[in-house]
Amino acid sequence: MLSVSFTLASSFLQEHLEVLRKMPDMTWTPGIPSIFKDKSQQQLKSMLMHVAPISHNVENARYVGEAPESLDWPTLSPECVNVLKNQEMCGSCWAFSAIGAFSDRRCISKKDSSRVHYSEEFVVTCDKIDQGCNGGYLNTVWIFLQKTGTVPATCNTYKSGGGKTGVCPTACDDGSAFPMMTKSISHKNVCTGEESMKLALVEGPLTTGFTVYLDFQMYMGGIYSHKYGPNMGGHAVEFVGYGEENGVKYWTVKNSWGAHWGEKGYFRIVRGTNECGIEEQCFAAEV
């Protein structure tokens, strides 16, 4: 008789959920997201990055001035920013966060007449410095977009969601020749202080990364801070705003786990304390 070789995440998370529900002073609501209910523990881990950290030589930028008290790009420019993607079972968050910010910024700055959905698949499969579904780096993906660029998603659709990195294409999915590559111009690290980050966000969304702990995989809504559980891996996301609620300052962040996760595809996380390392290195790109 064959034994079941994996444990569904719902039963795995349920044990820990009971612990979280008893914790005092929670600023967020724990639960089991519907997208995780039929996934195994291994599948949950596959959505995160497990690459060794490397040092990056990149220009640091400190913005000076007075930022608005709050900012929310999904509300200010929903046609540009309120577009939620799903990386599925591939650790391609590094590509989704960069392509998200790239597309958002090109739309906000009117470099594109309307929002163009650029191809994450092209970046995942063709950026050989990064590691496809096994993860990548916030800095090197921007270097790839500067040197090589990408194509619209209508040319090269996402196919790596099953967890296996696809093959770098030589033509569009329909066999037609690639259009001219769309490239970014430059990028800089703007995680040089909370005020500098806020001012950088006024120009458009930023890419960042943070450590995912077990409790984050049970986030349903509210302002997240780590309370419980081990390190599960790294994750790249997109800063899209900031604000304050009931005296708690937060960043608004766009995830790449689909629109049915968290707060309609977004989450909020405590601001100003480098929660889970989210304020250590973040990039603003000139597109």
mmCIF file of C-alpha atoms in Angstrom:
data_model
loop_
_atom_site.group_PDB
_atom_site.id
_atom_site.type_symbol
_atom_site.label_atom_id
_atom_site.label_comp_id
_atom_site.label_asym_id
_atom_site.label_seq_id
_atom_site.Cartn_x
_atom_site.Cartn_y
_atom_site.Cartn_z
ATOM 1 C CA MET A 1 0.000 0.000 0.000
ATOM 2 C CA LEU A 2 1.400 3.391 -1.005
ATOM 3 C CA SER A 3 1.723 6.037 1.688
ATOM 4 C CA VAL A 4 0.963 9.689 1.043
ATOM 5 C CA SER A 5 4.340 11.388 0.534
ATOM 6 C CA PHE A 6 3.223 14.945 1.233
ATOM 7 C CA THR A 7 1.077 16.832 3.689
ATOM 8 C CA LEU A 8 -1.453 19.302 2.379
ATOM 9 C CA ALA A 9 -0.625 22.840 3.442
ATOM 10 C CA SER A 10 -4.107 23.289 4.916
ATOM 11 C CA SER A 11 -3.531 20.601 7.558
ATOM 12 C CA PHE A 12 0.090 21.695 8.071
ATOM 13 C CA LEU A 13 -0.905 25.344 8.548
ATOM 14 C CA GLN A 14 -3.945 24.541 10.691
ATOM 15 C CA GLU A 15 -1.752 23.463 13.617
ATOM 16 C CA HIS A 16 0.136 26.760 13.547
ATOM 17 C CA LEU A 17 -2.981 28.823 12.931
ATOM 18 C CA GLU A 18 -4.330 27.881 16.359
ATOM 19 C CA VAL A 19 -1.143 29.238 17.959
ATOM 20 C CA LEU A 20 -1.387 32.512 16.037
ATOM 21 C CA ARG A 21 -5.026 33.036 16.935
ATOM 22 C CA LYS A 22 -4.122 33.035 20.628
ATOM 23 C CA MET A 23 -1.426 35.687 20.289
ATOM 24 C CA PRO A 24 -2.155 39.139 21.780
ATOM 25 C CA ASP A 25 -1.822 42.516 20.073
ATOM 26 C CA MET A 26 -2.202 41.233 16.519
ATOM 27 C CA THR A 27 -2.501 43.936 13.848
ATOM 28 C CA TRP A 28 -3.355 41.405 11.145
ATOM 29 C CA THR A 29 -5.772 38.519 10.631
ATOM 30 C CA PRO A 30 -4.393 34.979 10.264
ATOM 31 C CA GLY A 31 -6.138 32.216 8.344
ATOM 32 C CA ILE A 32 -5.539 29.726 5.549
ATOM 33 C CA PRO A 33 -5.656 31.427 2.131
ATOM 34 C CA SER A 34 -7.825 29.573 -0.373
ATOM 35 C CA ILE A 35 -4.959 29.360 -2.872
ATOM 36 C CA PHE A 36 -2.964 27.239 -0.392
ATOM 37 C CA LYS A 37 -5.675 24.772 0.624
ATOM 38 C CA ASP A 38 -4.822 22.123 -1.981
ATOM 39 C CA LYS A 39 -1.059 22.717 -1.991
ATOM 40 C CA SER A 40 1.649 20.668 -0.297
ATOM 41 C CA GLN A 41 4.343 22.082 1.985
ATOM 42 C CA GLN A 42 6.853 21.585 -0.826
ATOM 43 C CA GLN A 43 4.664 23.516 -3.246
ATOM 44 C CA LEU A 44 4.462 26.418 -0.798
ATOM 45 C CA LYS A 45 8.259 26.508 -0.595
ATOM 46 C CA SER A 46 8.547 26.416 -4.393
ATOM 47 C CA MET A 47 6.863 29.831 -4.549
ATOM 48 C CA LEU A 48 9.772 31.389 -2.629
ATOM 49 C CA MET A 49 13.426 32.013 -3.441
ATOM 50 C CA HIS A 50 16.201 29.838 -2.070
ATOM 51 C CA VAL A 51 19.251 31.374 -3.740
ATOM 52 C CA ALA A 52 22.320 32.338 -1.726
ATOM 53 C CA PRO A 53 22.634 36.095 -1.178
ATOM 54 C CA ILE A 54 25.254 38.001 -3.166
ATOM 55 C CA SER A 55 26.564 41.517 -2.752
ATOM 56 C CA HIS A 56 25.506 44.106 -5.318
ATOM 57 C CA ASN A 57 27.408 47.138 -6.516
ATOM 58 C CA VAL A 58 24.660 49.604 -7.276
ATOM 59 C CA GLU A 59 24.226 53.344 -6.882
ATOM 60 C CA ASN A 60 22.502 54.407 -3.681
ATOM 61 C CA ALA A 61 20.174 57.384 -3.854
ATOM 62 C CA ARG A 62 18.813 59.480 -1.011
ATOM 63 C CA TYR A 63 15.820 61.643 -1.828
ATOM 64 C CA VAL A 64 15.402 64.918 0.075
ATOM 65 C CA GLY A 65 12.140 66.784 0.497
ATOM 66 C CA GLU A 66 8.731 66.386 2.075
ATOM 67 C CA ALA A 67 6.642 63.386 1.073
ATOM 68 C CA PRO A 68 2.832 63.328 1.334
ATOM 69 C CA GLU A 69 1.384 61.779 4.509
ATOM 70 C CA SER A 70 0.044 58.827 2.535
ATOM 71 C CA LEU A 71 0.251 57.431 -0.977
ATOM 72 C CA ASP A 72 -1.617 54.648 -2.763
ATOM 73 C CA TRP A 73 -0.769 54.006 -6.410
ATOM 74 C CA PRO A 74 -3.541 51.394 -6.927
ATOM 75 C CA THR A 75 -6.051 54.161 -6.124
ATOM 76 C CA LEU A 76 -4.201 57.028 -7.832
ATOM 77 C CA SER A 77 -3.594 55.134 -11.051
ATOM 78 C CA PRO A 78 -5.647 51.913 -11.063
ATOM 79 C CA GLU A 79 -5.390 51.523 -14.837
ATOM 80 C CA CYS A 80 -1.597 51.325 -14.464
ATOM 81 C CA VAL A 81 -0.985 49.645 -11.104
ATOM 82 C CA ASN A 82 -4.053 47.628 -10.103
ATOM 83 C CA VAL A 83 -3.013 44.660 -12.249
ATOM 84 C CA LEU A 84 -2.474 41.467 -10.241
ATOM 85 C CA LYS A 85 -0.459 38.530 -11.575
ATOM 86 C CA ASN A 86 0.110 34.987 -10.311
ATOM 87 C CA GLN A 87 3.549 33.376 -10.443
ATOM 88 C CA GLU A 88 1.961 30.034 -9.476
ATOM 89 C CA MET A 89 4.357 27.258 -8.363
ATOM 90 C CA CYS A 90 7.525 28.849 -9.772
ATOM 91 C CA GLY A 91 9.958 30.872 -7.636
ATOM 92 C CA SER A 92 9.834 33.660 -10.220
ATOM 93 C CA CYS A 93 8.781 36.483 -7.885
ATOM 94 C CA TRP A 94 12.018 38.312 -8.749
ATOM 95 C CA ALA A 95 10.853 38.584 -12.374
ATOM 96 C CA PHE A 96 7.225 39.392 -11.508
ATOM 97 C CA SER A 97 8.176 42.236 -9.150
ATOM 98 C CA ALA A 98 10.564 43.809 -11.677
ATOM 99 C CA ILE A 99 8.224 43.420 -14.654
ATOM 100 C CA GLY A 100 5.360 44.735 -12.512
ATOM 101 C CA ALA A 101 7.264 47.890 -11.562
ATOM 102 C CA PHE A 102 8.596 48.247 -15.128
ATOM 103 C CA SER A 103 5.090 48.044 -16.622
ATOM 104 C CA ASP A 104 3.572 50.260 -13.911
ATOM 105 C CA ARG A 105 6.207 52.986 -14.261
ATOM 106 C CA ARG A 106 6.023 53.025 -18.063
ATOM 107 C CA CYS A 107 2.255 53.459 -17.797
ATOM 108 C CA ILE A 108 2.390 56.136 -15.062
ATOM 109 C CA SER A 109 5.011 58.154 -16.984
ATOM 110 C CA LYS A 110 3.030 57.668 -20.239
ATOM 111 C CA LYS A 111 5.955 55.991 -21.997
ATOM 112 C CA ASP A 112 3.220 53.588 -23.127
ATOM 113 C CA SER A 113 -0.137 55.050 -24.199
ATOM 114 C CA SER A 114 -1.868 52.414 -22.042
ATOM 115 C CA ARG A 115 -0.527 49.748 -19.710
ATOM 116 C CA VAL A 116 1.405 47.091 -21.624
ATOM 117 C CA HIS A 117 1.669 43.682 -19.984
ATOM 118 C CA TYR A 118 5.336 42.843 -20.476
ATOM 119 C CA SER A 119 6.555 39.257 -20.457
ATOM 120 C CA GLU A 120 7.711 37.702 -17.191
ATOM 121 C CA GLU A 121 8.305 34.452 -19.101
ATOM 122 C CA PHE A 122 10.926 36.034 -21.343
ATOM 123 C CA VAL A 123 12.818 37.290 -18.284
ATOM 124 C CA VAL A 124 12.465 34.005 -16.350
ATOM 125 C CA THR A 125 13.795 31.913 -19.248
ATOM 126 C CA CYS A 126 16.336 34.254 -20.869
ATOM 127 C CA ASP A 127 18.019 35.982 -17.903
ATOM 128 C CA LYS A 128 20.852 33.493 -17.351
ATOM 129 C CA ILE A 129 22.416 35.354 -14.414
ATOM 130 C CA ASP A 130 19.292 34.622 -12.411
ATOM 131 C CA GLN A 131 17.944 31.131 -11.820
ATOM 132 C CA GLY A 132 14.464 30.913 -13.296
ATOM 133 C CA CYS A 133 12.013 29.097 -11.040
ATOM 134 C CA ASN A 134 14.750 28.657 -8.417
ATOM 135 C CA GLY A 135 14.944 32.372 -7.702
ATOM 136 C CA GLY A 136 16.821 35.478 -8.712
ATOM 137 C CA TYR A 137 18.167 38.822 -7.539
ATOM 138 C CA LEU A 138 16.563 42.241 -7.285
ATOM 139 C CA ASN A 139 19.583 43.956 -8.827
ATOM 140 C CA THR A 140 20.540 41.608 -11.668
ATOM 141 C CA VAL A 141 17.051 41.431 -13.144
ATOM 142 C CA TRP A 142 17.186 45.206 -13.641
ATOM 143 C CA ILE A 143 20.585 44.846 -15.323
ATOM 144 C CA PHE A 144 18.979 42.303 -17.680
ATOM 145 C CA LEU A 145 16.126 44.700 -18.452
ATOM 146 C CA GLN A 146 18.648 47.462 -19.193
ATOM 147 C CA LYS A 147 20.897 45.365 -21.445
ATOM 148 C CA THR A 148 18.393 43.013 -23.104
ATOM 149 C CA GLY A 149 14.885 44.216 -22.293
ATOM 150 C CA THR A 150 11.712 42.209 -22.749
ATOM 151 C CA VAL A 151 8.739 41.750 -25.082
ATOM 152 C CA PRO A 152 4.987 42.109 -24.515
ATOM 153 C CA ALA A 153 3.286 39.167 -22.809
ATOM 154 C CA THR A 154 1.073 38.819 -25.889
ATOM 155 C CA CYS A 155 4.241 37.734 -27.714
ATOM 156 C CA ASN A 156 5.589 35.425 -24.991
ATOM 157 C CA THR A 157 3.005 34.203 -22.453
ATOM 158 C CA TYR A 158 3.797 32.757 -19.016
ATOM 159 C CA LYS A 159 4.425 28.994 -19.140
ATOM 160 C CA SER A 160 6.738 28.332 -16.178
ATOM 161 C CA GLY A 161 3.994 28.355 -13.525
ATOM 162 C CA GLY A 162 4.181 24.588 -13.064
ATOM 163 C CA GLY A 163 7.604 25.017 -11.468
ATOM 164 C CA LYS A 164 9.877 24.053 -14.365
ATOM 165 C CA THR A 165 11.783 26.891 -16.014
ATOM 166 C CA GLY A 166 10.936 27.067 -19.705
ATOM 167 C CA VAL A 167 13.276 27.511 -22.669
ATOM 168 C CA CYS A 168 14.372 30.973 -23.792
ATOM 169 C CA PRO A 169 12.355 31.617 -26.960
ATOM 170 C CA THR A 170 13.744 32.818 -30.293
ATOM 171 C CA ALA A 171 10.396 34.092 -31.590
ATOM 172 C CA CYS A 172 6.897 34.947 -30.362
ATOM 173 C CA ASP A 173 4.566 32.109 -29.390
ATOM 174 C CA ASP A 174 2.850 32.261 -32.788
ATOM 175 C CA GLY A 175 6.160 31.967 -34.641
ATOM 176 C CA SER A 176 6.355 35.621 -35.643
ATOM 177 C CA ALA A 177 9.559 37.599 -35.150
ATOM 178 C CA PHE A 178 10.144 39.410 -31.869
ATOM 179 C CA PRO A 179 9.191 43.087 -31.861
ATOM 180 C CA MET A 180 11.858 45.571 -30.816
ATOM 181 C CA MET A 181 12.883 44.887 -27.201
ATOM 182 C CA THR A 182 11.642 47.368 -24.606
ATOM 183 C CA LYS A 183 14.410 48.251 -22.135
ATOM 184 C CA SER A 184 14.764 50.139 -18.877
ATOM 185 C CA ILE A 185 17.325 52.936 -18.586
ATOM 186 C CA SER A 186 18.832 52.689 -15.091
ATOM 187 C CA HIS A 187 18.082 51.701 -11.510
ATOM 188 C CA LYS A 188 19.233 52.705 -8.043
ATOM 189 C CA ASN A 189 18.865 51.518 -4.468
ATOM 190 C CA VAL A 190 16.535 53.902 -2.632
ATOM 191 C CA CYS A 191 16.326 51.995 0.665
ATOM 192 C CA THR A 192 18.419 54.696 2.324
ATOM 193 C CA GLY A 193 15.901 55.729 4.956
ATOM 194 C CA GLU A 194 12.142 55.793 5.355
ATOM 195 C CA GLU A 195 11.677 59.371 4.115
ATOM 196 C CA SER A 196 13.846 58.732 1.063
ATOM 197 C CA MET A 197 11.788 55.635 0.246
ATOM 198 C CA LYS A 198 8.533 57.596 0.532
ATOM 199 C CA LEU A 199 9.829 60.293 -1.808
ATOM 200 C CA ALA A 200 11.044 57.671 -4.291
ATOM 201 C CA LEU A 201 7.585 56.095 -4.239
ATOM 202 C CA VAL A 202 6.040 59.392 -5.308
ATOM 203 C CA GLU A 203 7.643 58.757 -8.725
ATOM 204 C CA GLY A 204 6.250 55.218 -8.984
ATOM 205 C CA PRO A 205 6.388 51.675 -7.540
ATOM 206 C CA LEU A 206 9.643 50.152 -6.252
ATOM 207 C CA THR A 207 10.902 46.568 -6.138
ATOM 208 C CA THR A 208 11.987 45.055 -2.844
ATOM 209 C CA GLY A 209 12.517 41.714 -1.133
ATOM 210 C CA PHE A 210 11.935 40.305 2.331
ATOM 211 C CA THR A 211 12.153 37.145 4.409
ATOM 212 C CA VAL A 212 8.975 35.067 4.458
ATOM 213 C CA TYR A 213 8.279 33.374 7.781
ATOM 214 C CA LEU A 214 5.705 30.661 8.304
ATOM 215 C CA ASP A 215 3.112 33.074 9.678
ATOM 216 C CA PHE A 216 3.139 35.209 6.507
ATOM 217 C CA GLN A 217 1.734 32.242 4.604
ATOM 218 C CA MET A 218 -1.319 32.578 6.861
ATOM 219 C CA TYR A 219 -1.842 36.294 6.175
ATOM 220 C CA MET A 220 -5.430 37.230 5.323
ATOM 221 C CA GLY A 221 -5.430 40.997 5.879
ATOM 222 C CA GLY A 222 -4.304 43.828 8.148
ATOM 223 C CA ILE A 223 -0.838 45.222 8.848
ATOM 224 C CA TYR A 224 1.620 42.332 8.960
ATOM 225 C CA SER A 225 4.519 41.917 11.358
ATOM 226 C CA HIS A 226 6.315 38.648 12.032
ATOM 227 C CA LYS A 227 4.953 36.880 15.117
ATOM 228 C CA TYR A 228 5.672 33.188 14.809
ATOM 229 C CA GLY A 229 7.393 30.438 12.844
ATOM 230 C CA PRO A 230 10.628 29.684 10.974
ATOM 231 C CA ASN A 231 12.193 31.286 7.910
ATOM 232 C CA MET A 232 10.606 29.731 4.790
ATOM 233 C CA GLY A 233 12.596 31.578 2.106
ATOM 234 C CA GLY A 234 12.923 34.914 0.344
ATOM 235 C CA HIS A 235 10.328 36.751 -1.712
ATOM 236 C CA ALA A 236 10.419 39.723 -4.100
ATOM 237 C CA VAL A 237 7.482 42.133 -4.238
ATOM 238 C CA GLU A 238 6.528 45.672 -5.253
ATOM 239 C CA PHE A 239 6.105 48.706 -2.964
ATOM 240 C CA VAL A 240 3.059 50.647 -4.197
ATOM 241 C CA GLY A 241 2.229 52.967 -1.305
ATOM 242 C CA TYR A 242 2.264 53.797 2.392
ATOM 243 C CA GLY A 243 -0.043 55.074 5.105
ATOM 244 C CA GLU A 244 -1.061 54.792 8.755
ATOM 245 C CA GLU A 245 -3.982 53.040 10.464
ATOM 246 C CA ASN A 246 -4.831 53.240 14.172
ATOM 247 C CA GLY A 247 -1.376 54.645 14.877
ATOM 248 C CA VAL A 248 0.437 51.861 12.994
ATOM 249 C CA LYS A 249 2.531 52.975 10.011
ATOM 250 C CA TYR A 250 2.605 50.630 7.027
ATOM 251 C CA TRP A 251 3.814 50.035 3.489
ATOM 252 C CA THR A 252 1.330 48.844 0.868
ATOM 253 C CA VAL A 253 2.830 46.031 -1.190
ATOM 254 C CA LYS A 254 1.723 44.281 -4.381
ATOM 255 C CA ASN A 255 2.258 40.518 -4.316
ATOM 256 C CA SER A 256 2.330 38.039 -7.221
ATOM 257 C CA TRP A 257 0.041 35.356 -5.781
ATOM 258 C CA GLY A 258 -3.081 36.471 -7.636
ATOM 259 C CA ALA A 259 -5.998 38.774 -6.829
ATOM 260 C CA HIS A 260 -7.669 36.289 -4.447
ATOM 261 C CA TRP A 261 -4.785 36.348 -1.944
ATOM 262 C CA GLY A 262 -4.451 38.795 0.977
ATOM 263 C CA GLU A 263 -6.121 42.179 0.533
ATOM 264 C CA LYS A 264 -7.187 41.618 -3.099
ATOM 265 C CA GLY A 265 -3.640 40.693 -4.092
ATOM 266 C CA TYR A 266 -1.906 43.229 -1.841
ATOM 267 C CA PHE A 267 -0.632 43.229 1.735
ATOM 268 C CA ARG A 268 0.364 45.853 4.242
ATOM 269 C CA ILE A 269 3.454 45.535 6.416
ATOM 270 C CA VAL A 270 4.757 47.612 9.340
ATOM 271 C CA ARG A 271 6.754 50.614 8.118
ATOM 272 C CA GLY A 272 9.900 52.150 9.577
ATOM 273 C CA THR A 273 11.289 49.121 11.439
ATOM 274 C CA ASN A 274 12.770 47.114 8.534
ATOM 275 C CA GLU A 275 10.206 44.380 9.200
ATOM 276 C CA CYS A 276 11.501 41.053 7.822
ATOM 277 C CA GLY A 277 14.284 42.957 6.029
ATOM 278 C CA ILE A 278 11.873 44.672 3.632
ATOM 279 C CA GLU A 279 13.634 48.052 3.939
ATOM 280 C CA GLU A 280 17.170 46.771 3.316
ATOM 281 C CA GLN A 281 17.406 47.052 -0.459
ATOM 282 C CA CYS A 282 14.771 48.363 -2.841
ATOM 283 C CA PHE A 283 15.070 49.675 -6.348
ATOM 284 C CA ALA A 284 13.625 52.573 -8.293
ATOM 285 C CA ALA A 285 14.012 52.201 -12.040
ATOM 286 C CA GLU A 286 14.101 54.841 -14.728
ATOM 287 C CA VAL A 287 12.091 53.376 -17.586
#
